[in-house]
Every structure is written in C-alpha cells, then in structure tokens.
C-alpha cells in the first residue's frame, strides 16, 4: 500500500504539480496536501485504529478523504494519458494541468454524490428447463455489498431493506460484505436487517469483509436478525429446490474454512435445482463444472467508475456486472452491490442496485 501511495504522489508531482505556473515555493506548498492524500490508506491505518478498511473516524472525514483521494487518482491517471501531449506542446503544459484539475474535481464530486444515492432495483427473468414446477414464478432478491461502516449506517440499511421488501420477494439472499467493523461497533447499523420479509427466509453468504471484521462473532450475531449464514453448506427449501452457499477465498488468510462447492452440495439428490451464493464471482467456474444452474455474486461493485472498471474485471476473471453464461448450463448474476466501500466511496456509470430475479420453467 505504501508503494502504491508513493507512485501516486510521484505521478501527481511530475504530471500535474511541476507544470503549474507557480513559483517553487507554491508548488512545494501544494505538494504537502498531495502527499497526505496519496498516503490516505497508511494514514487511516495510523489514525483510525487497527482496521484501515473500517477506520474509527467521523463519517464526514472519511467521505472527504475519499473525495480528495479520488481527485488525486483522476489527476494522476489523466496526467499519464496526457503526458505525450505535454511533451509535444511544452508551452501548453500549465493549461493541461489546470484543465486536468478542474476535470478531476468535477468527476470526483459527481462520483461521490452518485455513490450516496439509494440502490435501484434491477430485474432479471431467467428460464431453466430443470426448474421444479413448484418454483415457477418464484422471485428472489439479491442484496449484497452493503458495507455498513458508519458512512453507511442504520438509516441507509433501513432504506435498502424497505426497497427490498417493496419488491415482495419469496426469498432474500444477502451476498456478503455486509459490514466493515466489529460486532460491538456495527451491530446497530445492521439491525434493520431484522425487518426483511420473505416466505422462504433470509439467507446470507460471507464476503471477504466479514473475515476482515471478525468472522466468528458475526456468524453468531446474524441469526438475531433472522439471517441464516450458509458456509459450504445448503438448505433444501422444498423438494427438488435448494439454496447453497460457500465461503470467500479470503477465509484462508484468517484461519477459516476455504470455499468448497463440493461440500456445499453434499447430500443433495443429483436432480436438485441449486442456487449457489458465492460472494466472489471467481468461484463461478467451479460451480459451472458441477452444472449448478444459477450462481449469485457481488464483490465487484460493478467496477465503480468508468475506465477503472476494466481493472476490476481483470481481477475477477472478466466478471463485472450483470448476466453471464458459463457452459454447460450455468447462469451467473453479478450485482453492483447496494452500498459503497468507504475506501473509494464513488460510483460513475455503475449505480448501486438490488437484483430481483424471477425464475421460470423453460420447455425442454
């Protein structure tokens, strides 16, 4: 993280600060806040306690730091893209720098505001030949990546719950990364989950941030709100129809059980229609190898920002947002998530969302 911060600062220095039409002391003064913003994550580690992804700092300060960091990142990326023009037209370098600053501020401001908007409902209708007759027309809601952390607190979680309940789903699946922080600090923010309503229950799978936040205490806490966590296990909701869930790949770094699709399916009749909750979509090919009909994931936030989404896709086997078909017969749905991560609290072009999926029978 320190190396990345240093590279960000040096890029800002070379492509933006040095070309500005200012005396050396003016550039030196500007370099100080640029250095602080570039080292946002190490500073959060120092100032905000042992969990840099869930700093114990005022929400307004976290948002301000996220806005400044995004501005610096956009400036650095823009400076790199425009560096050939700066070399070709050296006299215009100050104008390039000023233009980049204005564009970066506008983009960061728009992204921060958009990141605070309530999630939309994104609807899918999926047809499967092996769907049991009793499941015809069944609806499920995927609510994932809430990231309750103080910036997203109880009022925002309650709003997500209200939007989900208004869809009147038969089944609710919480797709992981529900929280950033300990049970003692964040239980009140997740308490509105108790108001979720679905005839077939409210189920969850863990995301990487549950492991960062203390997996065992959260596993014990979730049932108090009517949420059943599935970790490499399944629940048959009615004959021929089951919901399964797997752990997140980050579990290994925290001494917890690794994701195991085989274990999650153990004991199910072969012709059972299975929906698999897997927070990270990189697990979808394992599900496809076992011919699981439907996989539900989150984790990517849809890429968050145009341009940066390509990098997010590369880290997730090309899976980013929406519907994917994996041979021989698996459908993967990846949600943008209902919340936003406080480390980069922006969205541009990839709005927060709750997925509402209707299941249909397809003629064989």
PDB file of N, CA, C and O in Angstrom, residues 286-322:
ATOM      1  N   UNK A 286     -16.091 -23.012 -10.889  1.00  0.00           N
ATOM      2  CA  UNK A 286     -16.200 -24.249 -10.121  1.00  0.00           C
ATOM      3  C   UNK A 286     -17.653 -24.722 -10.069  1.00  0.00           C
ATOM      4  O   UNK A 286     -17.938 -25.914 -10.153  1.00  0.00           O
ATOM      5  N   UNK A 287     -18.565 -23.763  -9.926  1.00  0.00           N
ATOM      6  CA  UNK A 287     -19.988 -24.112  -9.918  1.00  0.00           C
ATOM      7  C   UNK A 287     -20.424 -24.635 -11.276  1.00  0.00           C
ATOM      8  O   UNK A 287     -21.214 -25.584 -11.369  1.00  0.00           O
ATOM      9  N   UNK A 288     -19.913 -24.030 -12.341  1.00  0.00           N
ATOM     10  CA  UNK A 288     -20.270 -24.467 -13.691  1.00  0.00           C
ATOM     11  C   UNK A 288     -19.788 -25.892 -13.948  1.00  0.00           C
ATOM     12  O   UNK A 288     -20.471 -26.682 -14.611  1.00  0.00           O
ATOM     13  N   UNK A 289     -18.623 -26.234 -13.416  1.00  0.00           N
ATOM     14  CA  UNK A 289     -18.106 -27.597 -13.589  1.00  0.00           C
ATOM     15  C   UNK A 289     -19.011 -28.626 -12.936  1.00  0.00           C
ATOM     16  O   UNK A 289     -19.015 -29.798 -13.336  1.00  0.00           O
ATOM     17  N   UNK A 290     -19.786 -28.190 -11.943  1.00  0.00           N
ATOM     18  CA  UNK A 290     -20.721 -29.095 -11.266  1.00  0.00           C
ATOM     19  C   UNK A 290     -22.152 -28.882 -11.753  1.00  0.00           C
ATOM     20  O   UNK A 290     -23.097 -29.377 -11.150  1.00  0.00           O
ATOM     21  N   UNK A 291     -22.293 -28.122 -12.836  1.00  0.00           N
ATOM     22  CA  UNK A 291     -23.571 -27.895 -13.519  1.00  0.00           C
ATOM     23  C   UNK A 291     -24.632 -27.299 -12.591  1.00  0.00           C
ATOM     24  O   UNK A 291     -25.817 -27.625 -12.678  1.00  0.00           O
ATOM     25  N   UNK A 292     -24.209 -26.406 -11.718  1.00  0.00           N
ATOM     26  CA  UNK A 292     -25.165 -25.671 -10.880  1.00  0.00           C
ATOM     27  C   UNK A 292     -25.888 -24.652 -11.774  1.00  0.00           C
ATOM     28  O   UNK A 292     -25.241 -23.875 -12.482  1.00  0.00           O
ATOM     29  N   UNK A 293     -27.222 -24.623 -11.777  1.00  0.00           N
ATOM     30  CA  UNK A 293     -27.943 -23.767 -12.727  1.00  0.00           C
ATOM     31  C   UNK A 293     -27.729 -22.269 -12.526  1.00  0.00           C
ATOM     32  O   UNK A 293     -27.610 -21.520 -13.499  1.00  0.00           O
ATOM     33  N   UNK A 294     -27.689 -21.804 -11.260  1.00  0.00           N
ATOM     34  CA  UNK A 294     -27.677 -20.359 -11.013  1.00  0.00           C
ATOM     35  C   UNK A 294     -26.703 -20.022  -9.899  1.00  0.00           C
ATOM     36  O   UNK A 294     -26.746 -20.616  -8.812  1.00  0.00           O
ATOM     37  N   UNK A 295     -25.810 -19.047 -10.163  1.00  0.00           N
ATOM     38  CA  UNK A 295     -24.847 -18.552  -9.187  1.00  0.00           C
ATOM     39  C   UNK A 295     -25.092 -17.057  -8.998  1.00  0.00           C
ATOM     40  O   UNK A 295     -25.240 -16.310  -9.977  1.00  0.00           O
ATOM     41  N   UNK A 296     -25.115 -16.623  -7.746  1.00  0.00           N
ATOM     42  CA  UNK A 296     -25.345 -15.219  -7.412  1.00  0.00           C
ATOM     43  C   UNK A 296     -24.118 -14.658  -6.706  1.00  0.00           C
ATOM     44  O   UNK A 296     -23.663 -15.218  -5.703  1.00  0.00           O
ATOM     45  N   UNK A 297     -23.585 -13.556  -7.226  1.00  0.00           N
ATOM     46  CA  UNK A 297     -22.351 -12.979  -6.684  1.00  0.00           C
ATOM     47  C   UNK A 297     -22.454 -11.460  -6.596  1.00  0.00           C
ATOM     48  O   UNK A 297     -23.376 -10.842  -7.122  1.00  0.00           O
ATOM     49  N   UNK A 298     -21.467 -10.888  -5.929  1.00  0.00           N
ATOM     50  CA  UNK A 298     -21.316  -9.435  -5.832  1.00  0.00           C
ATOM     51  C   UNK A 298     -19.846  -9.096  -5.946  1.00  0.00           C
ATOM     52  O   UNK A 298     -19.179  -9.433  -6.909  1.00  0.00           O
ATOM     53  N   UNK A 299     -19.308  -8.407  -4.929  1.00  0.00           N
ATOM     54  CA  UNK A 299     -17.874  -8.190  -4.741  1.00  0.00           C
ATOM     55  C   UNK A 299     -17.277  -7.117  -5.647  1.00  0.00           C
ATOM     56  O   UNK A 299     -16.445  -6.324  -5.192  1.00  0.00           O
ATOM     57  N   UNK A 300     -17.675  -7.049  -6.907  1.00  0.00           N
ATOM     58  CA  UNK A 300     -17.003  -6.164  -7.863  1.00  0.00           C
ATOM     59  C   UNK A 300     -17.476  -4.717  -7.781  1.00  0.00           C
ATOM     60  O   UNK A 300     -16.808  -3.822  -8.287  1.00  0.00           O
ATOM     61  N   UNK A 301     -18.638  -4.478  -7.188  1.00  0.00           N
ATOM     62  CA  UNK A 301     -19.281  -3.153  -7.190  1.00  0.00           C
ATOM     63  C   UNK A 301     -19.524  -2.653  -8.608  1.00  0.00           C
ATOM     64  O   UNK A 301     -19.660  -1.445  -8.837  1.00  0.00           O
ATOM     65  N   UNK A 302     -19.535  -3.590  -9.560  1.00  0.00           N
ATOM     66  CA  UNK A 302     -19.746  -3.208 -10.954  1.00  0.00           C
ATOM     67  C   UNK A 302     -18.563  -2.486 -11.570  1.00  0.00           C
ATOM     68  O   UNK A 302     -18.643  -2.009 -12.702  1.00  0.00           O
ATOM     69  N   UNK A 303     -17.452  -2.408 -10.835  1.00  0.00           N
ATOM     70  CA  UNK A 303     -16.292  -1.666 -11.326  1.00  0.00           C
ATOM     71  C   UNK A 303     -16.239  -0.249 -10.815  1.00  0.00           C
ATOM     72  O   UNK A 303     -15.241   0.447 -11.008  1.00  0.00           O
ATOM     73  N   UNK A 304     -17.322   0.226 -10.232  1.00  0.00           N
ATOM     74  CA  UNK A 304     -17.433   1.528  -9.569  1.00  0.00           C
ATOM     75  C   UNK A 304     -17.391   2.710 -10.521  1.00  0.00           C
ATOM     76  O   UNK A 304     -18.292   3.554 -10.520  1.00  0.00           O
ATOM     77  N   UNK A 305     -16.336   2.800 -11.357  1.00  0.00           N
ATOM     78  CA  UNK A 305     -16.125   4.004 -12.176  1.00  0.00           C
ATOM     79  C   UNK A 305     -15.744   3.606 -13.588  1.00  0.00           C
ATOM     80  O   UNK A 305     -14.926   2.706 -13.798  1.00  0.00           O
ATOM     81  N   UNK A 306     -16.354   4.278 -14.575  1.00  0.00           N
ATOM     82  CA  UNK A 306     -15.961   4.069 -15.965  1.00  0.00           C
ATOM     83  C   UNK A 306     -14.444   4.228 -16.099  1.00  0.00           C
ATOM     84  O   UNK A 306     -13.860   5.164 -15.568  1.00  0.00           O
ATOM     85  N   UNK A 307     -13.834   3.354 -16.847  1.00  0.00           N
ATOM     86  CA  UNK A 307     -12.391   3.403 -17.046  1.00  0.00           C
ATOM     87  C   UNK A 307     -11.657   2.512 -16.063  1.00  0.00           C
ATOM     88  O   UNK A 307     -10.813   1.697 -16.464  1.00  0.00           O
ATOM     89  N   UNK A 308     -11.975   2.663 -14.769  1.00  0.00           N
ATOM     90  CA  UNK A 308     -11.374   1.784 -13.768  1.00  0.00           C
ATOM     91  C   UNK A 308     -12.026   0.412 -13.756  1.00  0.00           C
ATOM     92  O   UNK A 308     -11.460  -0.552 -13.226  1.00  0.00           O
ATOM     93  N   UNK A 309     -13.228   0.305 -14.341  1.00  0.00           N
ATOM     94  CA  UNK A 309     -13.941  -0.977 -14.322  1.00  0.00           C
ATOM     95  C   UNK A 309     -13.183  -2.068 -15.063  1.00  0.00           C
ATOM     96  O   UNK A 309     -13.304  -3.251 -14.728  1.00  0.00           O
ATOM     97  N   UNK A 310     -12.391  -1.692 -16.044  1.00  0.00           N
ATOM     98  CA  UNK A 310     -11.603  -2.692 -16.775  1.00  0.00           C
ATOM     99  C   UNK A 310     -10.626  -3.389 -15.832  1.00  0.00           C
ATOM    100  O   UNK A 310     -10.456  -4.616 -15.895  1.00  0.00           O
ATOM    101  N   UNK A 311      -9.999  -2.625 -14.940  1.00  0.00           N
ATOM    102  CA  UNK A 311      -9.057  -3.216 -13.993  1.00  0.00           C
ATOM    103  C   UNK A 311      -9.775  -4.158 -13.025  1.00  0.00           C
ATOM    104  O   UNK A 311      -9.266  -5.230 -12.691  1.00  0.00           O
ATOM    105  N   UNK A 312     -10.973  -3.750 -12.587  1.00  0.00           N
ATOM    106  CA  UNK A 312     -11.748  -4.605 -11.679  1.00  0.00           C
ATOM    107  C   UNK A 312     -12.101  -5.915 -12.362  1.00  0.00           C
ATOM    108  O   UNK A 312     -12.012  -6.998 -11.768  1.00  0.00           O
ATOM    109  N   UNK A 313     -12.492  -5.841 -13.625  1.00  0.00           N
ATOM    110  CA  UNK A 313     -12.848  -7.056 -14.364  1.00  0.00           C
ATOM    111  C   UNK A 313     -11.657  -8.003 -14.481  1.00  0.00           C
ATOM    112  O   UNK A 313     -11.810  -9.232 -14.360  1.00  0.00           O
ATOM    113  N   UNK A 314     -10.468  -7.468 -14.705  1.00  0.00           N
ATOM    114  CA  UNK A 314      -9.292  -8.319 -14.853  1.00  0.00           C
ATOM    115  C   UNK A 314      -8.986  -9.090 -13.568  1.00  0.00           C
ATOM    116  O   UNK A 314      -8.459 -10.198 -13.608  1.00  0.00           O
ATOM    117  N   UNK A 315      -9.339  -8.511 -12.434  1.00  0.00           N
ATOM    118  CA  UNK A 315      -9.077  -9.167 -11.144  1.00  0.00           C
ATOM    119  C   UNK A 315     -10.161 -10.179 -10.790  1.00  0.00           C
ATOM    120  O   UNK A 315     -10.057 -10.864  -9.772  1.00  0.00           O
ATOM    121  N   UNK A 316     -11.211 -10.255 -11.619  1.00  0.00           N
ATOM    122  CA  UNK A 316     -12.337 -11.131 -11.300  1.00  0.00           C
ATOM    123  C   UNK A 316     -12.726 -12.018 -12.484  1.00  0.00           C
ATOM    124  O   UNK A 316     -13.910 -12.218 -12.765  1.00  0.00           O
ATOM    125  N   UNK A 317     -11.711 -12.518 -13.184  1.00  0.00           N
ATOM    126  CA  UNK A 317     -11.919 -13.444 -14.311  1.00  0.00           C
ATOM    127  C   UNK A 317     -12.816 -12.857 -15.395  1.00  0.00           C
ATOM    128  O   UNK A 317     -13.523 -13.592 -16.093  1.00  0.00           O
ATOM    129  N   UNK A 318     -12.840 -11.533 -15.508  1.00  0.00           N
ATOM    130  CA  UNK A 318     -13.651 -10.878 -16.526  1.00  0.00           C
ATOM    131  C   UNK A 318     -15.080 -10.628 -16.098  1.00  0.00           C
ATOM    132  O   UNK A 318     -15.841  -9.982 -16.834  1.00  0.00           O
ATOM    133  N   UNK A 319     -15.474 -11.095 -14.920  1.00  0.00           N
ATOM    134  CA  UNK A 319     -16.845 -10.892 -14.430  1.00  0.00           C
ATOM    135  C   UNK A 319     -16.938  -9.526 -13.756  1.00  0.00           C
ATOM    136  O   UNK A 319     -16.134  -9.208 -12.879  1.00  0.00           O
ATOM    137  N   UNK A 320     -17.935  -8.753 -14.123  1.00  0.00           N
ATOM    138  CA  UNK A 320     -18.038  -7.386 -13.616  1.00  0.00           C
ATOM    139  C   UNK A 320     -19.437  -7.055 -13.122  1.00  0.00           C
ATOM    140  O   UNK A 320     -19.636  -6.687 -11.960  1.00  0.00           O
ATOM    141  N   UNK A 321     -20.440  -7.212 -14.008  1.00  0.00           N
ATOM    142  CA  UNK A 321     -21.799  -6.820 -13.656  1.00  0.00           C
ATOM    143  C   UNK A 321     -22.785  -7.468 -14.613  1.00  0.00           C
ATOM    144  O   UNK A 321     -22.519  -7.582 -15.811  1.00  0.00           O
ATOM    145  N   UNK A 322     -23.921  -7.926 -14.068  1.00  0.00           N
ATOM    146  CA  UNK A 322     -24.974  -8.446 -14.927  1.00  0.00           C
ATOM    147  C   UNK A 322     -24.926  -9.947 -15.106  1.00  0.00           C
ATOM    148  O   UNK A 322     -24.451 -10.690 -14.248  1.00  0.00           O
TER     149      UNK A 322
END
